Amino acid sequence: MSSPSVTSQTTRQSTPPASRRAAPGPDPDELQRSQENAVVQMLDVPDVADELAARFAARGHRLYLVGGSVRDALLRGSGGSDREPGDLDFTTDARPEQILAAVRGWADAVWDTGIAFGTVGLRRGDRILEVTTFRADTYDGASRNPEVRFGDDIGGDLVRRDFTVNAMAVELTGDERRFVDPHGGLAALAQGVLDTPDVPERSFSDDPLRMLRAARFVSQLGFTPAERVAAAMTAMAGELSRITAERVQAEFSKLVLGTYPRRAVELLCDTGLAGQVVPEVPAMQLETDEHMQHKDVYTHSLVVMEQAIERETDGPDLTLRLAALLHDIGKPATRRKEPDGRVSFHHHEVVGAKMTRKRLRALKYPKALIDDVTQLVYLHLRFHGYGKGEWTDSAVRRYVTDAGPLLDRLHRLVRSDCTTRNRRRAAALQRNYDGLEDRIAELRRQEELDAIRPDLDGNAIMELLGIGPGPAVGKAYKYLLALRMEEGPLGPELAEAELRAWAAENL
């Protein structure tokens, strides 16, 4: 409660002289309009968007630049993102057939594969544009298939979008551009917060993939989910099972390829969504690794992924990042406590490779990527023991041959797998790997390691042994290849002598 003296003073000076009165504050509505005008001026709207808007305006329709196009333009304008401009998304009161009429003769190409959902795609020059009729869909709650209903106003369209930062629009068909932000997307963008225009439970029920998309935006843009969004993701994680594996995989790949994938993976694990996508990752929690240097294998794997990203040279590498994240998923199944109290994970690379293949198949990844990630997981421990000096040239050749075109990625993965806090040990591991790479380089100069083959090909084998095509040729070829691995290049004469000696005993 205020003191009497303060109250008295306030009363006596409640009407100060005009010269001392504070200037009236700005009108809130006027201030908001001023801010919105400034936002519109920030936007670098391509000429092609204005051309399209003129065609819609001439036909009495409204056209809005909307969604990610506006969000990313604002981020670029404020210096908050270096994301390259992508496709342009628009929404309109025009119905699909009216959209087609408006772009006919102007677009270089038109496709209507999404016209049942009100979407017309088109190309003008080198820009891809997508125009969609206002939507006011309803969902049955059991699948992702909506009952498509077209809306009549921008407000109804924006409220059904996934996040407030994607629920901003700029009208292009009025006398002047108008910024539309009924759900506070601009403020959320400035604060880096992900929230939903509608209550998150309803939004995620309409499309459960939005929960995974939230984690993707955490990775790509560094955003943080609002508390109510994270709570809904946790409560509704099981709803993701309604979504096809292909769509889940597409979002997960974008998440892994983002700028902050560790944050996103942690969000997936904290909310339980990882159990629907990659349950092997949260299963690594609380599993102490063999070096006793990390709280758990889970944390170690996240650090390895971050270190692998630091070693990328040609942009984000999905194969390398997946291998880094999954390389130790075989540890929980192989965890053993030894008599001396240490924890071991014998053959976890073998078990982990099988688990990796199974998980990536379930997510419908392409076979080539599955094979590559699985092989990296399988090979990631091969290097250990090299520093003791027992590796022969034959072992180096096998290392290179087994890695094949994955050798550079394997180098990065193995180096990243060193997360010990013991600086001396870490330095020793890096020196040992430097030594291995030096030996590989030297053998490559001498022996064409990247294409190791026997000294005799199949035709030469058949001619020398006087046999035709068949299993015997394959056996002879494998023998010469193994010999090549052990001894290096033999030359034709010695190879022929070795082959004759082998054939005398085996054919």
PDB file of N, CA and C in Angstrom, residues 297-330:
ATOM      1  N   VAL A 297      25.366 -43.745 -23.849  1.00  0.00           N
ATOM      2  CA  VAL A 297      25.676 -43.925 -25.256  1.00  0.00           C
ATOM      3  C   VAL A 297      24.870 -42.943 -26.109  1.00  0.00           C
ATOM      4  N   TYR A 298      23.681 -42.627 -25.668  1.00  0.00           N
ATOM      5  CA  TYR A 298      22.820 -41.659 -26.359  1.00  0.00           C
ATOM      6  C   TYR A 298      23.523 -40.315 -26.503  1.00  0.00           C
ATOM      7  N   THR A 299      24.042 -39.780 -25.407  1.00  0.00           N
ATOM      8  CA  THR A 299      24.744 -38.501 -25.474  1.00  0.00           C
ATOM      9  C   THR A 299      25.975 -38.607 -26.361  1.00  0.00           C
ATOM     10  N   HIS A 300      26.707 -39.702 -26.208  1.00  0.00           N
ATOM     11  CA  HIS A 300      27.883 -39.925 -27.047  1.00  0.00           C
ATOM     12  C   HIS A 300      27.516 -39.895 -28.525  1.00  0.00           C
ATOM     13  N   SER A 301      26.421 -40.529 -28.899  1.00  0.00           N
ATOM     14  CA  SER A 301      26.025 -40.585 -30.309  1.00  0.00           C
ATOM     15  C   SER A 301      25.657 -39.215 -30.838  1.00  0.00           C
ATOM     16  N   LEU A 302      25.018 -38.392 -30.018  1.00  0.00           N
ATOM     17  CA  LEU A 302      24.677 -37.040 -30.447  1.00  0.00           C
ATOM     18  C   LEU A 302      25.931 -36.200 -30.655  1.00  0.00           C
ATOM     19  N   VAL A 303      26.917 -36.391 -29.793  1.00  0.00           N
ATOM     20  CA  VAL A 303      28.183 -35.670 -29.947  1.00  0.00           C
ATOM     21  C   VAL A 303      28.895 -36.124 -31.223  1.00  0.00           C
ATOM     22  N   VAL A 304      28.883 -37.428 -31.485  1.00  0.00           N
ATOM     23  CA  VAL A 304      29.510 -37.945 -32.706  1.00  0.00           C
ATOM     24  C   VAL A 304      28.848 -37.339 -33.937  1.00  0.00           C
ATOM     25  N   MET A 305      27.511 -37.239 -33.921  1.00  0.00           N
ATOM     26  CA  MET A 305      26.814 -36.633 -35.060  1.00  0.00           C
ATOM     27  C   MET A 305      27.243 -35.182 -35.242  1.00  0.00           C
ATOM     28  N   GLU A 306      27.340 -34.439 -34.156  1.00  0.00           N
ATOM     29  CA  GLU A 306      27.770 -33.035 -34.263  1.00  0.00           C
ATOM     30  C   GLU A 306      29.197 -32.942 -34.802  1.00  0.00           C
ATOM     31  N   GLN A 307      30.070 -33.816 -34.339  1.00  0.00           N
ATOM     32  CA  GLN A 307      31.456 -33.771 -34.811  1.00  0.00           C
ATOM     33  C   GLN A 307      31.563 -34.197 -36.269  1.00  0.00           C
ATOM     34  N   ALA A 308      30.711 -35.126 -36.687  1.00  0.00           N
ATOM     35  CA  ALA A 308      30.708 -35.524 -38.096  1.00  0.00           C
ATOM     36  C   ALA A 308      30.250 -34.364 -38.973  1.00  0.00           C
ATOM     37  N   ILE A 309      29.268 -33.615 -38.496  1.00  0.00           N
ATOM     38  CA  ILE A 309      28.781 -32.457 -39.251  1.00  0.00           C
ATOM     39  C   ILE A 309      29.895 -31.429 -39.424  1.00  0.00           C
ATOM     40  N   GLU A 310      30.708 -31.245 -38.389  1.00  0.00           N
ATOM     41  CA  GLU A 310      31.821 -30.298 -38.474  1.00  0.00           C
ATOM     42  C   GLU A 310      32.838 -30.726 -39.524  1.00  0.00           C
ATOM     43  N   ARG A 311      32.861 -32.010 -39.873  1.00  0.00           N
ATOM     44  CA  ARG A 311      33.831 -32.508 -40.846  1.00  0.00           C
ATOM     45  C   ARG A 311      33.263 -32.579 -42.263  1.00  0.00           C
ATOM     46  N   GLU A 312      32.020 -32.194 -42.451  1.00  0.00           N
ATOM     47  CA  GLU A 312      31.445 -32.179 -43.801  1.00  0.00           C
ATOM     48  C   GLU A 312      32.140 -31.115 -44.637  1.00  0.00           C
ATOM     49  N   THR A 313      32.365 -31.434 -45.890  1.00  0.00           N
ATOM     50  CA  THR A 313      33.057 -30.491 -46.777  1.00  0.00           C
ATOM     51  C   THR A 313      32.214 -30.066 -47.966  1.00  0.00           C
ATOM     52  N   ASP A 314      31.203 -30.834 -48.297  1.00  0.00           N
ATOM     53  CA  ASP A 314      30.398 -30.530 -49.484  1.00  0.00           C
ATOM     54  C   ASP A 314      28.924 -30.369 -49.138  1.00  0.00           C
ATOM     55  N   GLY A 315      28.640 -29.771 -48.000  1.00  0.00           N
ATOM     56  CA  GLY A 315      27.254 -29.576 -47.609  1.00  0.00           C
ATOM     57  C   GLY A 315      26.722 -30.732 -46.787  1.00  0.00           C
ATOM     58  N   PRO A 316      25.487 -30.610 -46.299  1.00  0.00           N
ATOM     59  CA  PRO A 316      24.896 -31.656 -45.450  1.00  0.00           C
ATOM     60  C   PRO A 316      24.891 -33.015 -46.133  1.00  0.00           C
ATOM     61  N   ASP A 317      25.301 -34.037 -45.389  1.00  0.00           N
ATOM     62  CA  ASP A 317      25.470 -35.394 -45.915  1.00  0.00           C
ATOM     63  C   ASP A 317      24.554 -36.330 -45.121  1.00  0.00           C
ATOM     64  N   LEU A 318      23.419 -36.713 -45.716  1.00  0.00           N
ATOM     65  CA  LEU A 318      22.447 -37.544 -45.020  1.00  0.00           C
ATOM     66  C   LEU A 318      23.036 -38.890 -44.636  1.00  0.00           C
ATOM     67  N   THR A 319      23.809 -39.495 -45.513  1.00  0.00           N
ATOM     68  CA  THR A 319      24.408 -40.806 -45.236  1.00  0.00           C
ATOM     69  C   THR A 319      25.322 -40.740 -44.017  1.00  0.00           C
ATOM     70  N   LEU A 320      26.204 -39.764 -43.987  1.00  0.00           N
ATOM     71  CA  LEU A 320      27.141 -39.629 -42.874  1.00  0.00           C
ATOM     72  C   LEU A 320      26.409 -39.323 -41.570  1.00  0.00           C
ATOM     73  N   ARG A 321      25.428 -38.437 -41.618  1.00  0.00           N
ATOM     74  CA  ARG A 321      24.725 -38.040 -40.390  1.00  0.00           C
ATOM     75  C   ARG A 321      23.917 -39.202 -39.819  1.00  0.00           C
ATOM     76  N   LEU A 322      23.254 -39.961 -40.679  1.00  0.00           N
ATOM     77  CA  LEU A 322      22.510 -41.116 -40.188  1.00  0.00           C
ATOM     78  C   LEU A 322      23.452 -42.155 -39.584  1.00  0.00           C
ATOM     79  N   ALA A 323      24.590 -42.377 -40.242  1.00  0.00           N
ATOM     80  CA  ALA A 323      25.553 -43.349 -39.721  1.00  0.00           C
ATOM     81  C   ALA A 323      26.092 -42.903 -38.364  1.00  0.00           C
ATOM     82  N   ALA A 324      26.350 -41.617 -38.220  1.00  0.00           N
ATOM     83  CA  ALA A 324      26.864 -41.108 -36.947  1.00  0.00           C
ATOM     84  C   ALA A 324      25.823 -41.257 -35.842  1.00  0.00           C
ATOM     85  N   LEU A 325      24.573 -40.956 -36.160  1.00  0.00           N
ATOM     86  CA  LEU A 325      23.516 -41.058 -35.162  1.00  0.00           C
ATOM     87  C   LEU A 325      23.262 -42.506 -34.746  1.00  0.00           C
ATOM     88  N   LEU A 326      23.360 -43.429 -35.700  1.00  0.00           N
ATOM     89  CA  LEU A 326      22.964 -44.822 -35.459  1.00  0.00           C
ATOM     90  C   LEU A 326      24.139 -45.761 -35.188  1.00  0.00           C
ATOM     91  N   HIS A 327      25.366 -45.262 -35.231  1.00  0.00           N
ATOM     92  CA  HIS A 327      26.510 -46.186 -35.236  1.00  0.00           C
ATOM     93  C   HIS A 327      26.592 -47.066 -33.990  1.00  0.00           C
ATOM     94  N   ASP A 328      26.020 -46.624 -32.878  1.00  0.00           N
ATOM     95  CA  ASP A 328      26.123 -47.409 -31.632  1.00  0.00           C
ATOM     96  C   ASP A 328      24.787 -47.988 -31.175  1.00  0.00           C
ATOM     97  N   ILE A 329      23.798 -48.080 -32.057  1.00  0.00           N
ATOM     98  CA  ILE A 329      22.495 -48.577 -31.597  1.00  0.00           C
ATOM     99  C   ILE A 329      22.539 -50.048 -31.209  1.00  0.00           C
ATOM    100  N   GLY A 330      23.612 -50.739 -31.566  1.00  0.00           N
ATOM    101  CA  GLY A 330      23.748 -52.139 -31.167  1.00  0.00           C
ATOM    102  C   GLY A 330      24.266 -52.315 -29.747  1.00  0.00           C
TER     103      GLY A 330
END
